[in-house]
Coordinates of C-alpha atoms and ligand atoms in Angstrom, one line a residue:
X75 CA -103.3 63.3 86.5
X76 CA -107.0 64.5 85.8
X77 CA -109.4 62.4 83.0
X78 CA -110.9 63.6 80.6
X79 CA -114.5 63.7 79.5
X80 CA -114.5 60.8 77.6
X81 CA -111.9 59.1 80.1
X82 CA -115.1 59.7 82.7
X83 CA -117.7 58.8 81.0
X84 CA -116.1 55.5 80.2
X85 CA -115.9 54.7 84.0
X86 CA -119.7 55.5 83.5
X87 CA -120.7 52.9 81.1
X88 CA -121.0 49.9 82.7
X89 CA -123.6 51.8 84.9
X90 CA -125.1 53.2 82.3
X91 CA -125.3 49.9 80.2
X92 CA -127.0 48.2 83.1
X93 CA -128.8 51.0 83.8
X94 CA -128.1 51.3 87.2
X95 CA -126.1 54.7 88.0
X96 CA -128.4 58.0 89.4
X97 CA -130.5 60.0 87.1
X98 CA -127.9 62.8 87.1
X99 CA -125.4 60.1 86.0
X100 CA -127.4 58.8 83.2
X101 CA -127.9 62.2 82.0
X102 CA -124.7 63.4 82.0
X103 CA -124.0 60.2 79.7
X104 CA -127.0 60.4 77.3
X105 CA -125.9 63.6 76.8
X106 CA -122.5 63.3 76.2
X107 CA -122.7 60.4 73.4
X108 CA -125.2 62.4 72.0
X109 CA -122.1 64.1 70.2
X110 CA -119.5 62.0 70.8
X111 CA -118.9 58.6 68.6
X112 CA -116.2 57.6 70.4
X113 CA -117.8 56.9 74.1
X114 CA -121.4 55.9 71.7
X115 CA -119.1 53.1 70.1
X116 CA -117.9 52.1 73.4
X117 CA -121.4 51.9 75.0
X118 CA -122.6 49.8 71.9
X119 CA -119.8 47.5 72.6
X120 CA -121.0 46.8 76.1
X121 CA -123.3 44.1 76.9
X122 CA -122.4 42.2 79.9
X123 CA -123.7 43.2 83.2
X124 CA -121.0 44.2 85.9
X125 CA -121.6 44.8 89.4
X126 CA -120.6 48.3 90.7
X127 CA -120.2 49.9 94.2
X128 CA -122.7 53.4 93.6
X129 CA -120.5 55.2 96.2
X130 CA -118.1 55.3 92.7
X131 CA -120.6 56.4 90.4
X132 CA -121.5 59.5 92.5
X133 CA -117.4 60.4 92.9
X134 CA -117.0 59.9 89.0
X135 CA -120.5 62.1 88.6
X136 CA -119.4 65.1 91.1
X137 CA -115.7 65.0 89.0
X138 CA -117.9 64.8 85.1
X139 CA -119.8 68.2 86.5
X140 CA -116.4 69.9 87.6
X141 CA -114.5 68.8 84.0
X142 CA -117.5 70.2 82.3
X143 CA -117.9 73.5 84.2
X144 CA -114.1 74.2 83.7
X145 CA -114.3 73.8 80.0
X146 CA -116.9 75.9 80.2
X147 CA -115.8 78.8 81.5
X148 CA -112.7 77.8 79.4
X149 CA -114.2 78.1 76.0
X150 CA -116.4 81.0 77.2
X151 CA -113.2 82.7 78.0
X152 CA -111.6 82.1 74.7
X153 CA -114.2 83.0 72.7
X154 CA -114.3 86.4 74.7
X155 CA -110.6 87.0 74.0
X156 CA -111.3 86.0 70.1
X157 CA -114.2 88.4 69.7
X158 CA -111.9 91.3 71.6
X159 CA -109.2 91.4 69.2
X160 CA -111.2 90.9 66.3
X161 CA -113.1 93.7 67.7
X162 CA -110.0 95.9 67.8
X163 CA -108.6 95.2 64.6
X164 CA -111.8 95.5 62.8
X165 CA -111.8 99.4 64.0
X166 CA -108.6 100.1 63.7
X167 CA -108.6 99.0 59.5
X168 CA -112.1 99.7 59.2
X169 CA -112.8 103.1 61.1
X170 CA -110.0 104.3 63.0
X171 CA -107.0 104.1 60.1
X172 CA -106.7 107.0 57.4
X173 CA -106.5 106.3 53.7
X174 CA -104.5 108.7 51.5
X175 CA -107.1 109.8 48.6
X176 CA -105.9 108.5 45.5
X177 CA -105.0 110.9 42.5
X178 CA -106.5 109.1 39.8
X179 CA -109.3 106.9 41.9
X180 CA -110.7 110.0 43.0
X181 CA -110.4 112.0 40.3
X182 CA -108.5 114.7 42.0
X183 CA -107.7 116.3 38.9
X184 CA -111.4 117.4 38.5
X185 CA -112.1 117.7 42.0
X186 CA -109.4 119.7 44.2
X187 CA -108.1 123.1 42.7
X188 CA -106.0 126.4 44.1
X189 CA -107.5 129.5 43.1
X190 CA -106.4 132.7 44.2
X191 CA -109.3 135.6 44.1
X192 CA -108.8 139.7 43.8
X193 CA -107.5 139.7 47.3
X194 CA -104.3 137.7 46.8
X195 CA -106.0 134.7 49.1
X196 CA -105.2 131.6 47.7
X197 CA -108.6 128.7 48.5
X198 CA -108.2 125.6 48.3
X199 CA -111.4 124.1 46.6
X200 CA -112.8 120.7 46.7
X201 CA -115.7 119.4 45.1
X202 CA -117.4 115.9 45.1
X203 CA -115.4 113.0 46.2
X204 CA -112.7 115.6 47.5
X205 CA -115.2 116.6 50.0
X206 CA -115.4 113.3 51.5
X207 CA -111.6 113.7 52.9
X208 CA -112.2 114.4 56.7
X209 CA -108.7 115.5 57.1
X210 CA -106.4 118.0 55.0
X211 CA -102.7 117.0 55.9
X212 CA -100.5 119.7 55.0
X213 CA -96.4 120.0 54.6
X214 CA -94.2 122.7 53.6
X215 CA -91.3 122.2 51.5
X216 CA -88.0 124.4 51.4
X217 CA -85.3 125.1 48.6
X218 CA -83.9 122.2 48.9
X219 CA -86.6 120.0 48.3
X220 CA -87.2 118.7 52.5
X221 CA -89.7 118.9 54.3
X222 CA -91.6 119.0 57.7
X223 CA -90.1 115.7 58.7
X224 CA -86.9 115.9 57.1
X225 CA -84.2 117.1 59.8
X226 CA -82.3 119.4 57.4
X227 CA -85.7 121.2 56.5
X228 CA -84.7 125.1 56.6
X229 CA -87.9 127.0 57.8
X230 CA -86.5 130.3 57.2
X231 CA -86.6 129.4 53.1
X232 CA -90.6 127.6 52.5
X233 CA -91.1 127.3 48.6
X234 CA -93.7 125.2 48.4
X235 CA -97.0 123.8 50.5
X236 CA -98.3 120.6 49.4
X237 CA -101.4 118.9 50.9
X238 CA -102.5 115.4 51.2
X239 CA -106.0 114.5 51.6
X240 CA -106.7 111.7 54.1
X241 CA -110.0 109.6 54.6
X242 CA -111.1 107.2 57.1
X243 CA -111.3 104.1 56.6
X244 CA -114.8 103.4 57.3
X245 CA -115.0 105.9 53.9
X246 CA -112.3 104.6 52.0
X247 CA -113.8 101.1 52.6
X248 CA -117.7 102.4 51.6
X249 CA -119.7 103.6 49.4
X250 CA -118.0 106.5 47.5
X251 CA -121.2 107.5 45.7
X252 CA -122.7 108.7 49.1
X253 CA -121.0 111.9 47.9
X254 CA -123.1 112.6 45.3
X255 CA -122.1 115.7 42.5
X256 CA -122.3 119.3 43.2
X257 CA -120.9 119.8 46.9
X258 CA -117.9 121.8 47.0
X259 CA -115.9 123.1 50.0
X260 CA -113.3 125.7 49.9
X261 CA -111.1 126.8 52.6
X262 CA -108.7 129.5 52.6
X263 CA -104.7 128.8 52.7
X264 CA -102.8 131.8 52.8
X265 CA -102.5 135.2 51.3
X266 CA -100.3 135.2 48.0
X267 CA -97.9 138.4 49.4
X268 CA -98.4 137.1 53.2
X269 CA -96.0 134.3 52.0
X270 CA -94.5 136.1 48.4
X271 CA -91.8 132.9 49.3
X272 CA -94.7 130.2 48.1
X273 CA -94.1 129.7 44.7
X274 CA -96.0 126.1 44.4
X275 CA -99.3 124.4 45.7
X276 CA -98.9 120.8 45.1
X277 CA -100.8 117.2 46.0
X278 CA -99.1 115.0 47.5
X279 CA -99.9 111.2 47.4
X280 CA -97.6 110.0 50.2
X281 CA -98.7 106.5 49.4
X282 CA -96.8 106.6 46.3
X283 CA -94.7 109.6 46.9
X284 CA -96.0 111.2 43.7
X285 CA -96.3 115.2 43.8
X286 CA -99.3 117.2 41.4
X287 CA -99.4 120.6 40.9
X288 CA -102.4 122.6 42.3
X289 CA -101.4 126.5 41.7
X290 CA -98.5 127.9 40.5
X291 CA -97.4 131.7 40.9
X292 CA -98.7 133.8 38.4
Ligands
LIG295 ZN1 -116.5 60.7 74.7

């Protein structure tokens, strides 16, 4: 069974007390009871002079430096491993995840409309803290009230789009007041008689499953 640190430096303190082990020896002891009270207790303790073959003290020396370079590389290892995945997990929550936009937080009321203009295209218009939503996630929804990802969703009979405005996280997370007032950004959905099935435009907050209405036939 290997020693310790402490188990080594013990075998080192007679030396040490009489002051007769190497340089290297004595600094590998100085230093370690520098921070560690146990082995300075010990040495405190020792006052009585003892004979000691110096073929020993270089064997415990050469087996201090080996202990101390494995914990080193050791620790340095760990603390490699521990900065990695908090690395990862820091950019996955922080930048790499998307938020849903909140209905009420972000005032989506005031700041995402439908409008159709003289042309029968309906625009989907977003002003400031709307406009910070990197990603528009859409979904259709049929007769019966499925959609996209439900499996009895019936293509062939679409009554509804609704759209869900995702952010990332590094924005959900910031400064929302970066977005200052007066940006808006519309971008264009569908013609009203391309689809004359569409009957409703809605929000969808898939966080809370709650549905708004954006536009509604006229
Ligand atoms: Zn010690």
């Amino acid at each position: 069974m290997s020693k310790n640190t402490c188990e080594l430096i013990n075998d080192l303190l007679p030396l040490y007390a009489d002051n007769v082990c190497s340089e290297e020896s004595k600094a590998a002891v100085a230093e370690h009871i520098a921070d560690c009270d146990k082995c300075r207790t010990q040495l405190e303790k020792m006052g009585r002079p003892i004979s000691v073959d110096p073929a020993e003290d270089i064997a415990v020396m050469k087996r201090i430096k080996k202990r101390i370079h494995i914990e080193k590389i050791v620790i340095g290892a760990l603390i490699a491993v521990v900065v990695m995945i908090a690395l990862f997990v820091l950019n996955f929550f922080l930048f790499a995840a998307d938020f849903t936009m909140d209905y009420y937080d972000c005032n989506l009321a005031k700041n995402i409309a439908v409008e159709e203009d003289e042309n029968g295209d309906v625009w989907l218009i977003r002003k400031n803290e709307a406009c910070e939503a990197w990603h528009m996630f859409p979904n259709m929804i049929d007769a019966n009230g499925n959609t996209l990802f439900d499996k009895d969703f019936d293509k062939n009979n679409i009554v509804a789009q609704c759209y869900t405005l995702k952010v990332r996280g590094s924005t959900a997370i910031g400064n929302r007041s970066v977005v200052m007032g007066g940006i808006e950004e519309q971008e264009f959905l569908f013609n009203k008689n391309d689809k004359p099935n569409i009957e409703t435009i809605y929000y969808y907050d898939d966080t809370n499953d709650e549905m708004y209405v954006l536009w509604e036939r006229g």
